[in-house]
Short mmCIF file of the C-alpha atoms (twelve columns), coordinates in Angstrom:
data_MODEL
# 
_entry.id   MODEL 
# 
loop_
_atom_site.group_PDB 
_atom_site.id 
_atom_site.type_symbol 
_atom_site.label_atom_id 
_atom_site.label_alt_id 
_atom_site.label_comp_id 
_atom_site.label_asym_id 
_atom_site.label_seq_id 
_atom_site.Cartn_x 
_atom_site.Cartn_y 
_atom_site.Cartn_z 
_atom_site.pdbx_PDB_model_num 
ATOM 1   C CA . MET A 1   4.104   -19.460 -16.506 1 
ATOM 2   C CA . SER A 2   5.779   -15.901 -15.360 1 
ATOM 3   C CA . VAL A 3   3.430   -12.701 -14.723 1 
ATOM 4   C CA . GLY A 4   4.741   -11.645 -17.813 1 
ATOM 5   C CA . GLU A 5   3.779   -14.275 -20.278 1 
ATOM 6   C CA . MET A 6   0.746   -15.094 -18.628 1 
ATOM 7   C CA . LEU A 7   -0.616  -11.123 -19.279 1 
ATOM 8   C CA . VAL A 8   0.540   -11.707 -22.735 1 
ATOM 9   C CA . ALA A 9   -1.550  -14.590 -23.072 1 
ATOM 10  C CA . THR A 10  -4.834  -12.861 -21.263 1 
ATOM 11  C CA . VAL A 11  -3.643  -9.191  -21.572 1 
ATOM 12  C CA . PRO A 12  -4.791  -8.637  -25.986 1 
ATOM 13  C CA . MET A 13  -3.592  -5.167  -25.861 1 
ATOM 14  C CA . ALA A 14  -0.032  -6.445  -23.942 1 
ATOM 15  C CA . ARG A 15  0.067   -9.442  -27.275 1 
ATOM 16  C CA . THR A 16  -0.721  -6.902  -29.502 1 
ATOM 17  C CA . LEU A 17  1.718   -4.322  -28.893 1 
ATOM 18  C CA . ASP A 18  4.375   -6.504  -27.979 1 
ATOM 19  C CA . LEU A 19  5.179   -5.568  -24.946 1 
ATOM 20  C CA . GLU A 20  8.151   -7.435  -23.295 1 
ATOM 21  C CA . PHE A 21  7.596   -7.731  -19.346 1 
ATOM 22  C CA . LEU A 22  11.888  -7.575  -18.590 1 
ATOM 23  C CA . GLU A 23  11.175  -7.592  -14.420 1 
ATOM 24  C CA . THR A 24  8.313   -8.812  -12.850 1 
ATOM 25  C CA . THR A 25  8.514   -8.991  -8.980  1 
ATOM 26  C CA . PRO A 26  5.970   -7.470  -5.779  1 
ATOM 27  C CA . GLU A 27  8.321   -4.602  -5.864  1 
ATOM 28  C CA . ARG A 28  9.261   -3.601  -9.031  1 
ATOM 29  C CA . ALA A 29  7.486   -4.282  -12.942 1 
ATOM 30  C CA . VAL A 30  9.676   -3.296  -15.253 1 
ATOM 31  C CA . VAL A 31  8.371   -3.804  -19.243 1 
ATOM 32  C CA . ARG A 32  9.201   -2.444  -23.068 1 
ATOM 33  C CA . LEU A 33  7.920   -1.088  -26.098 1 
ATOM 34  C CA . PRO A 34  9.571   -2.065  -29.249 1 
ATOM 35  C CA . ASP A 35  10.082  0.930   -31.850 1 
ATOM 36  C CA . GLN A 36  6.555   -0.347  -34.207 1 
ATOM 37  C CA . ALA A 37  5.662   2.439   -36.932 1 
ATOM 38  C CA . ALA A 38  2.081   0.861   -36.605 1 
ATOM 39  C CA . TYR A 39  2.121   2.676   -32.852 1 
ATOM 40  C CA . HIS A 40  3.601   5.716   -33.242 1 
ATOM 41  C CA . ASN A 41  2.124   8.951   -33.725 1 
ATOM 42  C CA . HIS A 42  2.624   11.938  -35.805 1 
ATOM 43  C CA . VAL A 43  5.752   13.264  -35.181 1 
ATOM 44  C CA . GLY A 44  7.764   9.573   -35.028 1 
ATOM 45  C CA . GLY A 45  7.374   8.217   -31.831 1 
ATOM 46  C CA . PRO A 46  4.819   6.267   -29.841 1 
ATOM 47  C CA . HIS A 47  1.990   7.676   -29.190 1 
ATOM 48  C CA . ALA A 48  0.173   8.616   -26.109 1 
ATOM 49  C CA . GLY A 49  -2.090  5.932   -26.136 1 
ATOM 50  C CA . ALA A 50  0.771   2.544   -26.599 1 
ATOM 51  C CA . MET A 51  2.514   4.411   -23.351 1 
ATOM 52  C CA . PHE A 52  -1.059  5.113   -20.973 1 
ATOM 53  C CA . THR A 53  -1.185  1.537   -21.977 1 
ATOM 54  C CA . LEU A 54  2.703   -0.193  -21.719 1 
ATOM 55  C CA . ALA A 55  2.767   1.990   -18.102 1 
ATOM 56  C CA . GLU A 56  -0.398  0.644   -16.969 1 
ATOM 57  C CA . SER A 57  0.710   -3.175  -18.385 1 
ATOM 58  C CA . ALA A 58  3.733   -2.269  -16.493 1 
ATOM 59  C CA . SER A 59  1.474   -1.595  -13.181 1 
ATOM 60  C CA . GLY A 60  -0.547  -4.553  -13.265 1 
ATOM 61  C CA . ALA A 61  2.353   -7.046  -13.478 1 
ATOM 62  C CA . ILE A 62  3.518   -5.841  -10.291 1 
ATOM 63  C CA . VAL A 63  0.336   -5.849  -8.325  1 
ATOM 64  C CA . ILE A 64  -0.079  -9.686  -10.153 1 
ATOM 65  C CA . ALA A 65  3.853   -9.782  -8.596  1 
ATOM 66  C CA . ALA A 66  2.701   -8.413  -5.323  1 
ATOM 67  C CA . PHE A 67  -0.773  -10.102 -4.476  1 
ATOM 68  C CA . GLY A 68  -0.898  -13.256 -6.847  1 
ATOM 69  C CA . ASP A 69  -1.708  -14.820 -3.974  1 
ATOM 70  C CA . GLN A 70  -4.699  -12.737 -3.428  1 
ATOM 71  C CA . LEU A 71  -6.559  -14.178 -5.874  1 
ATOM 72  C CA . GLN A 72  -8.890  -16.173 -4.940  1 
ATOM 73  C CA . ARG A 73  -10.389 -13.658 -2.766  1 
ATOM 74  C CA . ALA A 74  -10.084 -11.058 -4.517  1 
ATOM 75  C CA . VAL A 75  -9.891  -9.821  -8.456  1 
ATOM 76  C CA . PRO A 76  -7.308  -6.744  -8.484  1 
ATOM 77  C CA . LEU A 77  -8.742  -3.821  -11.086 1 
ATOM 78  C CA . ALA A 78  -7.834  -0.480  -11.744 1 
ATOM 79  C CA . VAL A 79  -9.565  2.159   -10.355 1 
ATOM 80  C CA . LYS A 80  -8.663  5.501   -11.941 1 
ATOM 81  C CA . ALA A 81  -5.174  6.113   -13.411 1 
ATOM 82  C CA . GLU A 82  -3.686  9.991   -14.038 1 
ATOM 83  C CA . ILE A 83  -0.449  9.824   -17.143 1 
ATOM 84  C CA . GLY A 84  1.794   13.785  -17.590 1 
ATOM 85  C CA . TYR A 85  3.877   13.338  -20.682 1 
ATOM 86  C CA . LYS A 86  6.846   14.793  -20.272 1 
ATOM 87  C CA . LYS A 87  9.117   15.175  -23.040 1 
ATOM 88  C CA . LEU A 88  9.073   13.425  -26.957 1 
ATOM 89  C CA . ALA A 89  9.142   9.042   -26.656 1 
ATOM 90  C CA . MET A 90  10.930  8.640   -29.830 1 
ATOM 91  C CA . GLY A 91  12.121  5.321   -30.708 1 
ATOM 92  C CA . VAL A 92  12.517  2.569   -27.578 1 
ATOM 93  C CA . VAL A 93  10.540  3.442   -24.647 1 
ATOM 94  C CA . THR A 94  10.244  1.476   -21.429 1 
ATOM 95  C CA . ALA A 95  7.980   1.532   -17.696 1 
ATOM 96  C CA . THR A 96  9.259   0.829   -14.570 1 
ATOM 97  C CA . ALA A 97  6.316   0.145   -11.463 1 
ATOM 98  C CA . THR A 98  6.467   0.787   -7.560  1 
ATOM 99  C CA . LEU A 99  3.482   0.250   -5.806  1 
ATOM 100 C CA . GLY A 100 2.954   2.902   -3.528  1 
ATOM 101 C CA . ARG A 101 1.785   0.649   -0.267  1 
ATOM 102 C CA . PRO A 102 3.799   -2.340  1.918   1 
ATOM 103 C CA . VAL A 103 1.737   -5.043  0.783   1 
ATOM 104 C CA . ALA A 104 1.498   -6.479  4.127   1 
ATOM 105 C CA . ASP A 105 -1.046  -3.501  4.428   1 
ATOM 106 C CA . VAL A 106 -3.462  -3.898  1.730   1 
ATOM 107 C CA . VAL A 107 -3.441  -7.559  2.729   1 
ATOM 108 C CA . ALA A 108 -3.996  -7.030  6.347   1 
ATOM 109 C CA . GLU A 109 -7.059  -3.802  5.284   1 
ATOM 110 C CA . LEU A 110 -8.097  -7.466  3.044   1 
ATOM 111 C CA . ASP A 111 -7.761  -10.076 5.766   1 
ATOM 112 C CA . ALA A 112 -9.895  -7.106  8.220   1 
ATOM 113 C CA . GLY A 113 -13.421 -7.233  5.016   1 
ATOM 114 C CA . GLN A 114 -11.778 -3.955  3.706   1 
ATOM 115 C CA . ARG A 115 -11.663 -2.770  -0.235  1 
ATOM 116 C CA . PRO A 116 -8.483  -1.759  0.212   1 
ATOM 117 C CA . GLU A 117 -6.566  0.974   -2.157  1 
ATOM 118 C CA . PHE A 118 -2.820  1.446   -3.545  1 
ATOM 119 C CA . PRO A 119 -1.011  3.473   -6.005  1 
ATOM 120 C CA . VAL A 120 1.577   2.065   -8.504  1 
ATOM 121 C CA . GLU A 121 4.515   5.122   -9.590  1 
ATOM 122 C CA . ILE A 122 5.228   4.479   -12.626 1 
ATOM 123 C CA . SER A 123 8.196   6.359   -14.774 1 
ATOM 124 C CA . ILE A 124 8.348   6.175   -18.155 1 
ATOM 125 C CA . GLN A 125 12.470  6.232   -20.161 1 
ATOM 126 C CA . ARG A 126 13.438  6.726   -23.667 1 
ATOM 127 C CA . GLU A 127 16.989  4.357   -24.229 1 
ATOM 128 C CA . ASP A 128 18.614  7.503   -23.284 1 
ATOM 129 C CA . GLY A 129 17.697  7.412   -19.519 1 
ATOM 130 C CA . ALA A 130 14.847  10.115  -20.143 1 
ATOM 131 C CA . VAL A 131 11.838  10.597  -18.061 1 
ATOM 132 C CA . THR A 132 8.940   10.871  -20.687 1 
ATOM 133 C CA . GLY A 133 6.229   10.334  -18.551 1 
ATOM 134 C CA . GLU A 134 4.959   9.708   -15.925 1 
ATOM 135 C CA . MET A 135 1.616   7.873   -14.075 1 
ATOM 136 C CA . THR A 136 -0.014  6.732   -11.040 1 
ATOM 137 C CA . VAL A 137 -2.701  4.030   -10.968 1 
ATOM 138 C CA . VAL A 138 -4.524  3.182   -7.555  1 
ATOM 139 C CA . TRP A 139 -5.858  -0.083  -7.447  1 
ATOM 140 C CA . THR A 140 -7.960  -2.215  -5.427  1 
ATOM 141 C CA . LEU A 141 -8.410  -5.127  -4.325  1 
ATOM 142 C CA . ARG A 142 -12.458 -6.381  -4.190  1 
ATOM 143 C CA . PRO A 143 -12.929 -9.089  -2.416  1 
ATOM 144 C CA . ASN A 144 -15.001 -11.600 -3.817  1 
ATOM 145 C CA . SER A 145 -17.811 -12.079 -1.632  1 
# 
């Protein structure tokens, strides 16, 4: 099962919004939110909450892709998130997530008995390439102890 398939199967909001996981690697995750009238706002574009969920889902996908081999000893948890809405989003929007720290550095902290934190940066774009939002989610790997 791919990371995207796993997230759609286990995260009800990803399923509800019909998120499409286009790419999920330790370097990058790309997730698309189809244009769906049921999730529009008052101006006919995707609702801010749907875009937040899209971006947070992209961040979760890259975390699972990068740290999936650590899941037996640690649980990934979002610590905080900040989003900025830059331009009006209309139609299909896509979120692209990248890790803000090297995987090896995060795992080294986990190996040292720490609870590492690391940012994931996400860009939300319309189909014409315009950036409509930017989000940072800080994640942690909480050791199972």
